[in-house]
């Protein structure tokens, strides 16, 4: 027995939506934390999964004309597929529609009821289906949900309540006793003041729909989806009718979540557990929010950061690295392709990639590809060893404290020390004029620094770490050595057969960069093209005439057109809609010369949110049809006044 594992969880994601960058972020961070613990030789258990009940899912399935379970299954699979591609090494994947989960949720309910914390009443108030949240009139922001901005529905129905008010003091004591229960500190302060303001009892069942876990003994009610969902962390650890099994991983050491769901995790969840007499998790870590290119992540912008596409364009490790390195864990951040490319070029290609390539290249040229053990010390070696030792200890503390960004920065101090070491040791001079053992020592030390770097980046970039190890000629099980050995330069064996291989992270040069930015723009434009009310393409559901009418199509006359500099396919087109002139960016340059367009009547989607494409604000979209032979703009037959509505 290796003892209780470090148990770390992601939120379980709603399956009405397909996975996006935000989901990927939390999951990669959680995976990195679990892998860090495994790197230190501790058992770790990572849980993720999907949240499949509730009104939102029931509605989404109905709109898609699907059975809720089949719909949930299909979308749950999409999450699994992305986790595979993102190299997420989860140990368990829970779906709330599984039997093991439902039994456990009902058991938590029964225990809370036995404590006297659940009573029947009537709920009258508002409900936000999108957040699955009960709201009071005071919380509403002009009738809308304060969190997501969508209109809240009035609800009046019989409901069970949970005596949350009773837990105000115990919760405040918890935050006091375990000051790191909520991280980061700024979020903790928010919750402390929220709870100090007083807690109202919480409605924990619904009767107006069916898609959920039935309330034990009263099947007219389904258990409130957040009571159901939060319980997953315990049910996945084996909690059921008999309690937890003896070898359970519970309590969780860390719940990773986004700040949007902190209240549920730091107020409701510990209160439910206290009521059921169960041990509490160690920490709730609430991270920040991503915007995309400076804007809130919308459908169209989401398309430009679709995780599958990002992985194809940049590689899985570049994405994993970027999202954890770019912003301090806990703070909000902006995802910009420009920044991402800069980071790939500087940190990955120039710094790390170069250290690896120049080291192995010299090993090949001067030593026929073999690294021998060399401990000769001209002073530079001791300096490097000192930097590595100190940085590895600091990295360990930072990762332990979930300061993932700082941990990565620390590894790059070793990268930079490695590059400086090579400059100082100048193996090219040693190769010419010796001494021979100093050359061996220089190549050994550079290689050994790379081995430590590979180990320390492995939680965040597992593939790159393995690839560096393979190129260095280390054995397949290199990473299973004790942590203290992995970070000790002198524990690298000698006599290694290296393999120069291809550069690990190629630089994204100017041409490739322009082409990439153009693809980003095209994806945003394509995302814009999705009719607002259309269900996910595969759903193929029908839309109502009202949905169609929401799209404002107008005729327009092209007044001017020009190629956007650096772009191969984008034109900046000025159109007249009668009184009004608009600029529209369209991906048609491969099919039309700018001059050919001037004077034509085209069809414009006139009520799209504006979006910036390659620096130009596009205020609409042109309609076009495409087949194997090319693309043709949609026009209006005969003469029509520019700006006429098309129906
Ligand atoms: O809330 N930036 O599921 P969900 C960063 N089912 N992270 C983001 C993000 C963004 N822009 N958008 C989403 C639910 N996330 C519930 C959870 S748990 C018992 C039940 C991440 O599919 C972030 O982790 O809406 C956020 O908390 C989570 O996705 C919400 O996922």
XYZ file of C-alpha atoms and ligand atoms in Angstrom:
678
model
C 0.000 0.000 0.000
C 1.354 3.366 -0.945
C -1.069 5.384 1.205
C -3.739 7.858 0.268
C -3.038 9.458 -3.085
C -2.947 13.184 -3.678
C -6.493 13.532 -4.981
C -7.127 16.373 -7.386
C -10.214 17.191 -9.441
C -11.487 19.343 -12.309
C -15.063 20.606 -12.422
C -17.332 18.185 -14.214
C -18.291 19.994 -17.386
C -21.768 20.590 -18.733
C -22.478 18.532 -21.801
C -24.772 21.006 -23.510
C -21.651 22.573 -24.951
C -18.597 21.154 -26.624
C -15.242 21.549 -24.887
C -13.494 24.886 -25.357
C -10.336 26.660 -24.294
C -11.643 27.422 -20.788
C -12.335 23.744 -20.101
C -8.944 22.822 -21.537
C -7.264 25.326 -19.241
C -8.628 23.940 -15.980
C -8.026 20.381 -17.093
C -4.425 20.977 -18.187
C -3.665 22.754 -14.900
C -5.145 19.885 -12.900
C -3.235 17.344 -14.957
C 0.012 19.265 -14.464
C -0.541 19.267 -10.710
C -1.218 15.529 -10.623
C 1.809 14.830 -12.793
C 3.963 16.998 -10.527
C 3.030 14.821 -7.565
C 3.751 11.657 -9.543
C 7.112 13.155 -10.533
C 7.911 13.428 -6.846
C 7.090 9.788 -6.465
C 3.810 10.312 -4.651
C 0.691 8.491 -5.753
C -1.753 10.915 -7.325
C -5.298 10.522 -8.487
C -6.862 12.854 -10.995
C -10.605 12.973 -11.568
C -12.539 14.657 -14.339
C -15.936 14.037 -15.887
C -19.198 15.476 -17.093
C -22.231 17.068 -15.454
C -25.160 15.595 -17.332
C -28.373 16.377 -15.455
C -30.437 19.510 -15.004
C -32.783 21.795 -16.831
C -30.141 23.231 -19.136
C -29.207 19.823 -20.493
C -32.833 18.742 -20.757
C -33.614 21.873 -22.780
C -30.535 21.581 -24.991
C -31.347 17.968 -25.790
C -34.971 18.860 -26.570
C -33.869 21.671 -28.891
C -31.613 19.247 -30.708
C -34.507 16.774 -30.871
C -32.455 14.234 -28.944
C -32.905 11.937 -26.001
C -31.070 13.569 -23.050
C -28.940 10.548 -22.252
C -27.892 9.953 -25.869
C -27.172 13.655 -26.247
C -25.113 13.687 -23.036
C -23.206 10.588 -24.077
C -22.271 12.072 -27.414
C -20.994 15.278 -25.843
C -19.270 13.530 -22.966
C -17.307 11.615 -25.609
C -16.177 14.923 -27.091
C -14.613 15.867 -23.770
C -12.890 12.507 -23.546
C -11.551 12.864 -27.068
C -10.087 16.256 -26.314
C -8.465 15.047 -23.089
C -6.802 12.291 -25.053
C -5.427 14.748 -27.553
C -4.299 17.074 -24.752
C -2.451 14.231 -23.022
C -4.535 14.382 -19.863
C -3.580 11.439 -17.636
C -6.792 11.211 -15.616
C -7.385 8.203 -13.406
C -11.158 8.342 -13.371
C -13.848 9.931 -15.498
C -17.219 10.291 -13.856
C -20.528 10.931 -15.563
C -23.365 11.980 -13.283
C -25.720 9.649 -15.157
C -23.774 6.629 -13.885
C -25.360 4.370 -11.278
C -22.382 4.631 -8.876
C -22.894 8.370 -8.811
C -26.670 8.422 -8.402
C -26.530 6.018 -5.446
C -23.930 8.182 -3.732
C -25.826 11.440 -4.275
C -28.951 9.947 -2.745
C -26.900 8.759 0.211
C -25.504 12.252 0.850
C -29.077 13.538 0.643
C -30.312 10.924 3.116
C -27.569 11.768 5.584
C -28.265 15.497 5.371
C -31.954 14.745 5.846
C -31.185 12.556 8.876
C -29.254 15.484 10.366
C -32.477 17.491 10.042
C -31.061 19.830 7.416
C -33.570 19.160 4.654
C -37.177 20.355 4.814
C -40.014 20.816 2.350
C -41.363 24.222 1.321
C -42.113 26.263 -1.754
C -39.617 28.143 -3.831
C -40.727 31.367 -5.363
C -38.145 33.430 -7.165
C -36.001 33.494 -10.261
C -33.881 30.782 -11.820
C -31.050 31.129 -14.312
C -31.097 27.983 -16.421
C -27.701 28.683 -17.953
C -25.970 28.882 -14.548
C -28.453 26.473 -12.936
C -28.731 29.015 -10.153
C -31.564 30.295 -7.936
C -31.597 34.083 -7.766
C -33.367 36.575 -5.560
C -34.779 39.819 -6.971
C -31.989 41.658 -5.172
C -29.364 39.669 -7.033
C -30.884 40.338 -10.450
C -29.341 42.933 -12.680
C -32.267 44.563 -14.545
C -34.070 41.226 -14.547
C -31.004 39.396 -15.807
C -28.652 36.904 -14.197
C -25.729 38.822 -12.648
C -23.284 36.091 -13.686
C -24.119 35.325 -17.303
C -26.350 38.252 -18.237
C -29.140 36.043 -19.572
C -32.773 36.619 -18.584
C -33.779 34.658 -15.478
C -37.037 32.659 -15.442
C -39.669 33.130 -12.752
C -40.148 29.874 -10.833
C -42.759 28.887 -8.298
C -42.802 25.270 -7.266
C -42.748 22.914 -4.333
C -39.171 22.383 -3.267
C -36.972 20.868 -0.612
C -34.639 23.284 1.135
C -31.230 22.767 2.673
C -30.571 24.576 5.954
C -27.608 26.517 4.649
C -28.215 29.290 7.191
C -27.204 26.884 9.945
C -23.721 26.597 8.428
C -22.757 30.257 8.409
C -20.656 29.973 11.586
C -19.148 26.545 10.825
C -18.103 27.811 7.379
C -16.506 30.953 8.770
C -14.673 28.767 11.280
C -13.485 26.544 8.459
C -12.059 29.504 6.513
C -10.403 30.689 9.730
C -8.977 27.334 10.722
C -7.742 26.497 7.234
C -6.800 29.835 5.675
C -5.733 28.064 2.482
C -9.104 26.352 2.030
C -9.909 28.949 -0.624
C -7.146 30.113 -2.943
C -6.090 32.636 -4.102
C -6.419 34.901 -1.045
C -8.346 37.607 -2.887
C -11.095 35.092 -3.657
C -11.061 33.846 -0.099
C -11.767 37.365 1.149
C -14.742 37.660 -1.202
C -16.247 34.451 0.109
C -15.620 35.352 3.745
C -17.476 38.605 3.286
C -20.278 36.901 1.367
C -20.802 34.319 4.116
C -20.444 36.927 6.855
C -23.361 38.770 5.258
C -25.644 35.844 6.197
C -26.776 32.748 4.317
C -30.305 31.897 3.215
C -31.518 28.337 3.046
C -31.026 26.854 -0.384
C -33.603 25.244 -2.607
C -32.246 21.775 -3.420
C -34.913 20.094 -5.507
C -36.992 20.822 -8.603
C -40.393 19.544 -9.697
C -40.909 21.235 -13.053
C -38.737 18.844 -15.054
C -37.561 15.247 -14.730
C -33.925 15.005 -15.887
C -32.056 14.387 -12.659
C -31.555 12.103 -9.670
C -34.874 11.468 -7.858
C -35.172 12.657 -4.265
C -35.112 9.532 -2.050
C -38.699 8.745 -1.031
C -40.225 11.540 -3.138
C -39.692 10.845 -6.830
C -41.832 13.824 -7.895
C -38.701 15.855 -7.087
C -35.318 15.683 -8.744
C -32.271 16.704 -6.725
C -30.976 20.178 -7.611
C -28.276 19.772 -10.230
C -25.554 21.470 -8.146
C -26.208 19.172 -5.170
C -25.975 16.304 -7.643
C -22.874 17.611 -9.463
C -20.782 18.592 -6.440
C -21.268 15.130 -4.974
C -19.297 13.659 -7.893
C -16.009 14.277 -6.124
C -17.102 11.939 -3.336
C -19.026 9.387 -5.392
C -16.017 8.933 -7.696
C -14.007 8.185 -4.568
C -16.405 5.328 -3.910
C -18.961 6.984 -1.635
C -22.202 5.007 -1.702
C -24.746 3.509 0.621
C -22.141 2.079 2.951
C -20.096 5.279 3.085
C -16.548 5.409 1.687
C -14.540 2.233 1.059
C -11.507 1.735 3.308
C -9.010 2.595 0.575
C -10.829 5.682 -0.643
C -8.918 8.646 -2.062
C -11.335 10.995 -0.268
C -10.926 13.682 0.977
C -9.828 15.496 -2.162
C -6.669 17.494 -1.648
C -7.537 20.087 -4.245
C -10.532 21.052 -6.327
C -9.501 23.091 -9.372
C -12.282 25.329 -10.660
C -12.891 28.616 -12.456
C -13.902 31.643 -10.431
C -17.443 31.430 -11.866
C -18.268 28.472 -9.658
C -16.366 29.327 -6.505
C -19.424 29.968 -4.359
C -20.812 26.525 -5.127
C -17.516 24.891 -4.176
C -16.505 26.910 -1.166
C -19.893 27.501 0.469
C -22.460 24.901 -0.614
C -20.148 21.919 -0.995
C -18.483 22.047 2.443
C -21.887 22.738 4.003
C -23.403 19.636 2.347
C -20.432 17.571 3.527
C -20.628 18.899 7.095
C -24.309 18.105 7.149
C -23.684 14.563 5.917
C -20.884 14.160 8.486
C -18.167 13.659 5.863
C -14.569 14.914 5.765
C -13.928 18.164 3.891
C -11.620 18.694 0.927
C -8.292 20.382 1.567
C -8.501 23.255 -0.877
C -10.576 24.910 -3.558
C -8.340 26.683 -6.072
C -10.212 29.151 -8.209
C -8.403 30.286 -11.334
C -9.052 33.274 -13.539
C -10.919 33.829 -16.742
C -9.629 33.814 -20.304
C -10.682 36.353 -22.839
C -9.736 35.874 -26.483
C -7.925 38.601 -28.408
C -9.159 41.040 -25.757
C -12.827 40.042 -25.950
C -15.205 37.782 -24.064
C -15.088 34.271 -25.524
C -18.031 34.118 -27.919
C -19.034 31.439 -30.430
C -17.017 33.023 -33.217
C -13.955 33.848 -31.127
C -14.196 30.392 -29.614
C -13.715 29.058 -33.105
C -10.318 30.779 -33.295
C -9.188 29.050 -30.095
C -10.846 25.694 -30.661
C -8.508 23.416 -28.680
C -8.370 20.736 -31.401
C -7.361 23.299 -33.953
C -4.831 24.936 -31.623
C -3.172 21.575 -31.054
C -2.988 20.946 -34.798
C -1.476 24.360 -35.461
C 0.983 24.636 -32.587
C 1.389 21.181 -31.091
C -0.003 19.971 -27.802
C 2.911 20.970 -25.585
C 3.160 24.499 -26.945
C -0.496 24.996 -25.977
C -0.124 23.381 -22.566
C 2.929 25.519 -21.914
C 1.411 28.753 -23.137
C -1.764 28.618 -21.084
C 0.077 27.840 -17.866
C 3.018 30.176 -18.509
C 1.171 33.185 -19.828
C -0.803 34.210 -16.751
C -0.389 33.735 -13.012
C -2.681 30.910 -11.927
C -5.628 32.648 -10.280
C -5.515 35.807 -12.422
C -7.501 36.588 -15.568
C -5.714 36.583 -18.896
C -6.046 37.170 -22.577
C -5.372 34.548 -25.215
C -3.726 36.129 -28.204
C -2.177 34.260 -31.098
C 0.406 36.979 -31.365
C 1.564 36.377 -27.797
C 1.441 32.653 -28.285
C 3.693 32.814 -31.333
C 6.096 35.104 -29.469
C 6.294 32.622 -26.619
C 6.834 29.662 -28.901
C 9.633 31.541 -30.641
C 11.375 32.902 -27.576
C 10.934 30.364 -24.786
C 10.512 27.151 -26.721
C 12.438 27.594 -29.981
C 15.181 30.052 -29.012
C 15.842 29.126 -25.410
C 14.981 25.491 -24.813
C 15.078 24.212 -28.397
C 18.395 25.870 -28.998
C 19.980 24.505 -25.828
C 19.004 21.014 -26.868
C 20.012 21.351 -30.485
C 23.374 22.987 -29.955
C 24.288 20.499 -27.220
C 23.417 17.436 -29.249
C 24.952 18.885 -32.371
C 28.282 19.360 -30.586
C 28.064 15.886 -29.075
C 27.630 14.566 -32.593
C 30.439 16.600 -34.123
C 33.021 16.253 -31.399
C 32.173 12.900 -29.851
C 30.379 10.921 -32.527
C 27.045 11.281 -30.692
C 28.159 9.863 -27.332
C 28.047 11.720 -24.022
C 30.679 10.428 -21.607
C 30.789 11.084 -17.944
C 32.906 14.141 -17.329
C 33.235 15.826 -14.005
C 36.199 18.108 -14.655
C 35.436 21.474 -13.097
C 36.755 24.796 -14.234
C 34.484 26.694 -11.826
C 31.670 27.142 -14.375
C 30.494 23.612 -13.642
C 30.095 24.202 -9.923
C 28.203 27.384 -10.685
C 25.791 25.541 -12.965
C 25.290 22.765 -10.410
C 24.512 25.376 -7.749
C 21.939 27.125 -9.931
C 20.242 23.818 -10.763
C 20.100 22.741 -7.135
C 18.622 26.003 -5.919
C 16.161 26.309 -8.804
C 14.910 22.741 -8.418
C 14.097 23.345 -4.755
C 12.319 26.580 -5.548
C 10.389 24.910 -8.386
C 9.215 22.214 -6.013
C 7.835 24.758 -3.545
C 6.159 26.765 -6.300
C 4.471 23.761 -7.881
C 3.408 22.506 -4.478
C 1.753 25.888 -3.912
C 0.153 25.625 -7.381
C 2.048 28.646 -8.639
C 2.418 26.944 -11.991
C 3.601 30.031 -13.809
C 6.392 30.652 -11.315
C 7.409 26.993 -11.499
C 7.849 27.277 -15.262
C 9.723 30.535 -14.967
C 12.112 28.839 -12.576
C 12.766 26.030 -15.063
C 13.655 28.660 -17.644
C 16.288 30.003 -15.276
C 17.969 26.629 -15.685
C 17.508 26.813 -19.456
C 19.172 30.168 -19.534
C 21.938 29.023 -17.171
C 22.528 26.055 -19.504
C 22.915 28.323 -22.531
C 25.242 30.648 -20.617
C 27.248 27.698 -19.400
C 27.853 26.534 -22.962
C 28.907 30.034 -23.990
C 31.373 30.155 -21.098
C 32.719 26.622 -21.455
C 33.056 27.128 -25.248
C 33.264 23.458 -26.255
C 34.189 24.550 -29.799
C 37.470 25.913 -28.434
C 38.036 22.844 -26.263
C 37.440 20.669 -29.335
C 40.270 22.453 -31.133
C 42.824 22.841 -28.391
C 41.675 20.597 -25.538
C 42.024 19.526 -22.876
C 39.949 16.495 -23.845
C 38.485 15.845 -20.396
C 37.260 19.432 -20.208
C 35.383 18.892 -23.467
C 33.761 15.727 -22.076
C 32.835 17.589 -18.948
C 31.296 20.487 -20.869
C 29.133 18.183 -22.999
C 28.166 16.119 -19.981
C 27.107 19.174 -17.990
C 25.071 20.628 -20.827
C 23.351 17.258 -21.344
C 22.794 16.823 -17.605
C 21.153 20.248 -17.350
C 18.812 19.192 -20.162
C 17.901 16.039 -18.285
C 16.920 18.044 -15.210
C 14.957 20.459 -17.413
C 13.152 17.559 -19.085
C 12.115 16.193 -15.688
C 10.882 19.556 -14.438
C 8.859 20.379 -17.556
C 7.335 16.907 -17.670
C 4.186 17.821 -15.691
C 3.402 20.574 -18.181
C 4.987 19.235 -21.375
C 5.061 15.461 -21.083
C 5.752 14.820 -24.762
C 8.605 17.296 -25.044
C 10.121 15.888 -21.845
C 10.091 12.387 -23.277
C 11.457 13.541 -26.544
C 14.387 15.331 -24.873
C 15.076 12.204 -22.812
C 15.012 10.030 -25.914
C 17.330 12.383 -27.794
C 19.709 12.355 -24.841
C 19.717 8.573 -24.988
C 18.156 8.013 -21.545
C 16.366 4.747 -20.773
C 12.609 4.517 -21.339
C 11.818 4.543 -17.613
C 14.043 7.562 -16.881
C 11.223 9.514 -15.229
C 10.546 6.902 -12.574
C 13.796 7.670 -10.735
C 13.408 9.390 -7.338
C 12.912 13.140 -7.629
C 16.155 13.919 -5.787
C 18.051 11.970 -8.457
C 16.178 13.551 -11.325
C 17.249 17.009 -10.245
C 20.837 16.024 -9.471
C 23.094 16.834 -12.437
C 25.529 14.102 -11.526
C 22.948 11.338 -11.531
C 22.915 11.346 -15.318
C 24.652 8.182 -16.460
C 27.584 8.418 -18.850
C 27.992 6.571 -22.138
C 24.718 7.843 -23.570
C 24.004 7.425 -27.271
C 22.310 10.615 -28.317
C 20.120 11.308 -31.305
C 20.173 14.785 -32.763
C 16.708 14.437 -34.268
C 14.721 17.337 -35.630
C 14.451 20.648 -33.767
C 11.938 20.121 -30.966
C 10.160 23.458 -31.321
C 10.770 25.024 -34.726
C 10.629 28.812 -34.894
C 7.501 30.281 -36.463
C 9.056 32.544 -39.099
C 7.462 35.719 -40.469
C 5.785 34.075 -43.486
C 4.329 31.259 -41.439
C 3.222 33.794 -38.885
C 1.309 35.878 -41.413
C -0.316 32.741 -42.819
C -1.285 31.613 -39.326
C -2.796 34.952 -38.428
C -4.779 34.768 -41.609
C -6.119 31.355 -40.681
C -7.115 32.771 -37.291
C -9.017 35.585 -39.017
C -10.715 33.125 -41.344
C -11.833 30.998 -38.418
C -13.281 33.989 -36.614
C -15.114 34.903 -39.812
C -16.352 31.335 -40.233
C -17.549 31.341 -36.615
C -19.454 34.531 -37.354
C -21.148 32.690 -40.175
C -22.889 30.288 -37.830
C -26.509 31.419 -37.632
C -27.118 32.453 -34.030
C -29.927 30.070 -33.236
C -28.628 27.080 -35.189
C -27.881 24.081 -33.021
C -24.499 22.394 -33.333
C -23.981 21.524 -36.981
C -24.272 17.759 -36.522
C -27.556 18.243 -34.659
C -29.190 19.314 -37.933
C -32.267 20.486 -36.010
C -34.842 22.777 -37.575
C -35.054 26.460 -36.765
C -38.204 28.523 -36.563
C -39.067 31.346 -38.943
C -38.396 33.717 -36.055
C -34.894 32.361 -35.716
C -34.344 33.013 -39.400
C -35.743 36.543 -39.142
C -33.168 37.430 -36.543
C -30.574 37.369 -39.311
C -30.680 40.722 -41.061
C -29.777 40.192 -44.707
C -29.458 43.285 -46.933
C -28.431 44.032 -50.465
C -25.317 46.171 -50.772
C -23.251 47.719 -53.519
C -19.492 47.246 -53.525
C -17.875 50.691 -53.665
C -14.233 49.731 -53.232
C -12.106 46.672 -52.525
C -8.462 46.082 -51.712
C -6.227 43.250 -50.561
C -5.330 43.347 -46.865
C -1.531 43.608 -46.709
C 0.228 40.340 -45.732
C -2.954 38.389 -46.300
C -3.364 35.963 -49.164
C -7.123 35.623 -49.192
C -8.675 38.531 -47.327
C -10.158 41.579 -49.016
C -11.228 44.744 -47.301
C -14.464 45.688 -49.035
C -16.375 48.951 -48.698
C -20.083 48.492 -49.317
C -22.966 50.883 -49.444
C -26.266 49.964 -47.789
C -28.025 53.063 -49.073
C -27.524 55.689 -46.373
C -24.859 53.705 -44.621
C -21.374 52.575 -45.618
C -19.734 49.580 -44.066
C -16.381 47.861 -44.150
C -16.538 44.126 -44.537
C -13.592 41.727 -44.502
C -14.160 38.707 -46.742
C -12.000 35.684 -47.567
C -12.519 35.898 -51.343
C -9.185 37.162 -52.739
C -8.369 33.772 -54.228
C -11.557 33.915 -56.266
C -12.035 37.583 -57.133
C -9.679 40.396 -58.033
C -10.602 43.538 -56.079
C -11.553 45.458 -59.253
C -13.941 42.753 -60.395
C -16.064 43.374 -57.349
C -16.576 47.110 -57.579
C -20.107 47.967 -58.691
C -21.564 44.539 -57.918
C -24.647 43.975 -55.784
C -23.943 41.517 -52.993
C -25.794 40.191 -49.951
C -24.564 41.247 -46.508
C -25.422 39.888 -43.067
C -25.960 43.292 -41.515
C -26.506 42.532 -37.837
C -23.353 40.635 -36.932
C -21.277 41.822 -34.040
C -18.234 43.604 -35.490
C -14.958 41.735 -35.262
C -11.341 42.711 -35.959
C -9.702 40.595 -38.638
C -6.016 41.245 -39.297
C -6.347 44.689 -37.807
C -9.444 45.709 -39.818
C -12.881 45.940 -38.220
C -15.347 43.879 -40.216
C -18.931 45.117 -39.877
C -20.788 42.336 -41.587
C -20.379 39.315 -43.789
C -20.877 38.616 -47.489
C -22.842 35.548 -48.518
C -21.196 33.144 -50.929
C -21.559 29.585 -52.134
C -18.672 27.214 -52.680
C -18.098 23.935 -54.489
C -15.043 22.102 -55.890
C -14.750 24.625 -58.709
C -14.548 27.627 -56.473
C -16.487 30.258 -54.646
C -19.221 32.532 -55.994
C -20.671 35.538 -54.252
C -24.426 35.640 -53.821
C -26.028 38.594 -55.627
C -29.490 39.981 -56.375
C -30.952 39.570 -59.803
C -31.730 42.737 -61.745
C -31.447 46.137 -60.096
C -32.260 46.631 -56.432
C -31.674 49.602 -54.184
C -28.646 49.052 -51.875
C -29.746 48.379 -48.319
C -32.983 46.543 -49.272
C -33.955 43.886 -46.750
C -33.763 40.313 -48.028
C -36.245 37.781 -46.679
O -19.895 25.067 -14.394
N -11.683 30.896 -18.760
O -19.555 23.447 -15.983
P -19.031 24.276 -17.224
C -11.246 29.996 -17.873
N -21.019 21.766 -14.616
N -11.909 28.885 -17.515
C -13.095 28.683 -18.082
C -13.635 29.575 -19.038
C -12.862 30.732 -19.374
N -13.271 31.637 -20.260
N -14.839 29.103 -19.417
C -15.028 27.937 -18.731
C -20.000 23.934 -14.792
N -13.984 27.673 -17.927
C -20.558 22.867 -13.873
C -19.493 22.464 -12.880
S -18.597 21.021 -10.852
C -19.280 20.153 -9.612
C -19.924 21.457 -11.881
C -13.811 26.483 -17.066
O -19.023 23.328 -18.358
C -13.706 26.849 -15.607
O -13.055 25.814 -14.925
O -19.779 25.542 -17.362
C -15.151 26.863 -15.189
O -15.294 26.748 -13.797
C -15.658 25.640 -15.906
O -14.973 25.678 -17.177
C -17.167 25.670 -16.091
O -17.519 24.567 -16.864
